[in-house]
Amino acid sequence: MRPSRLALPLLALVAAPTLLRAQATIAGDVTFASQYIARGITTTNRGVFQPSARVIVPAGRTTLTVNAWANYDGMRYDDPTRHISENGGAGTELAELDVNVEAARTVGRATLTVGALTYRFPNDHGTTSASNTTELYARVALDVPLAPSVQVWQDVRTVRGAYAEVAFARSVGPIAISATTGLNLGQSYGDGGASGYYARHGVTHVDLALAATRQIGGLTVTPSLHLVRGFDATTQVSAPGQARGLKLWIGTVVGWSRVAAFAGRPRVVAQAEPADDTAR
């Protein structure tokens, strides 16, 4: 809206150095889950806890995020007849550390995201450092009914194949409902990399989830329930020597976030000062 000449005094613009300030969001959470299922594959079939921390910085129309995430087994899972353990039954030691950097920009109703993700497995048994790898990824999410999104990860180090997920979500009252379908686009055994994750190409699994978020003091608490329908043979494994078409797991995420302001570099910006009344 153009200002009224009667409401405002005459102003003259002068240049002056001003210290700009920017804001970053610092956030963290811990997930407590009944088991660790990654992209449909049972990685640990007993309780785990998974802390993460991230810094989110706006940069013009782009948002930059740096995130670190870790997985720990809840206790020692070392019975070879019953347990699947990411760290080979080593107990509550660090089993996995993932670090990613991404940039996101909203264009109309679409949010476009690109990033890089590294995986580290500091284990002597179970999933070892031989599986360390890096992925590049891209995601498109639409702000329309059912919130459709598509994300593709390309492994550039160990498996050298692609994996994708197509997801839909909507809220019904306080409950968020989502459905995610995994697609193996080249991460089968013998696809050209040193290893693989799936037995065949195509649909790997479908994850149906219900979640509800509640604010408790300065924390957000989000319990969730997941029903995973496996289609690939590897996504049906639930325990040593056991396979199930349906797998159920529950989890709760406890999170927090803070906004931190920091000073930027000096920059010349326009400031207003009253005009000289004699210059009429």
Coordinates of N, CA and C in Angstrom, one line a residue, residues 167-171 175-181 207-211:
A167 N 5.5 -40.5 -1.3 CA 4.8 -40.4 -0.1 C 3.6 -39.5 -0.3
F168 N 2.5 -39.8 0.5 CA 1.3 -38.9 0.6 C 1.0 -38.8 2.1
A169 N 0.4 -37.7 2.5 CA 0.1 -37.4 3.9 C -1.1 -36.5 4.0
R170 N -1.9 -36.7 5.1 CA -3.0 -35.7 5.4 C -3.3 -35.8 6.9
S171 N -3.9 -34.8 7.4 CA -4.3 -34.8 8.8 C -5.8 -35.0 9.0
I175 N -4.6 -36.3 14.2 CA -3.8 -37.4 13.7 C -3.3 -37.1 12.3
A176 N -2.0 -37.3 12.2 CA -1.4 -37.3 10.8 C -1.2 -38.7 10.3
I177 N -1.7 -38.9 9.1 CA -1.7 -40.1 8.4 C -0.8 -40.0 7.2
S178 N 0.1 -41.0 7.0 CA 1.0 -41.0 5.9 C 1.2 -42.4 5.3
A179 N 1.5 -42.4 4.0 CA 1.8 -43.6 3.3 C 3.0 -43.4 2.5
T180 N 4.1 -44.2 2.6 CA 5.3 -44.1 1.9 C 5.6 -45.4 1.2
T181 N 5.9 -45.3 -0.1 CA 6.2 -46.5 -0.9 C 7.7 -46.4 -1.3
D207 N 5.0 -48.3 3.8 CA 4.9 -47.9 5.2 C 3.7 -47.0 5.5
L208 N 2.7 -47.6 6.2 CA 1.6 -46.8 6.6 C 1.8 -46.3 8.1
A209 N 1.6 -45.0 8.3 CA 1.9 -44.5 9.7 C 0.8 -43.6 10.2
L210 N 0.6 -43.6 11.5 CA -0.2 -42.7 12.2 C 0.6 -42.0 13.2
A211 N 0.5 -40.7 13.4 CA 1.3 -39.9 14.3 C 0.4 -38.8 14.9

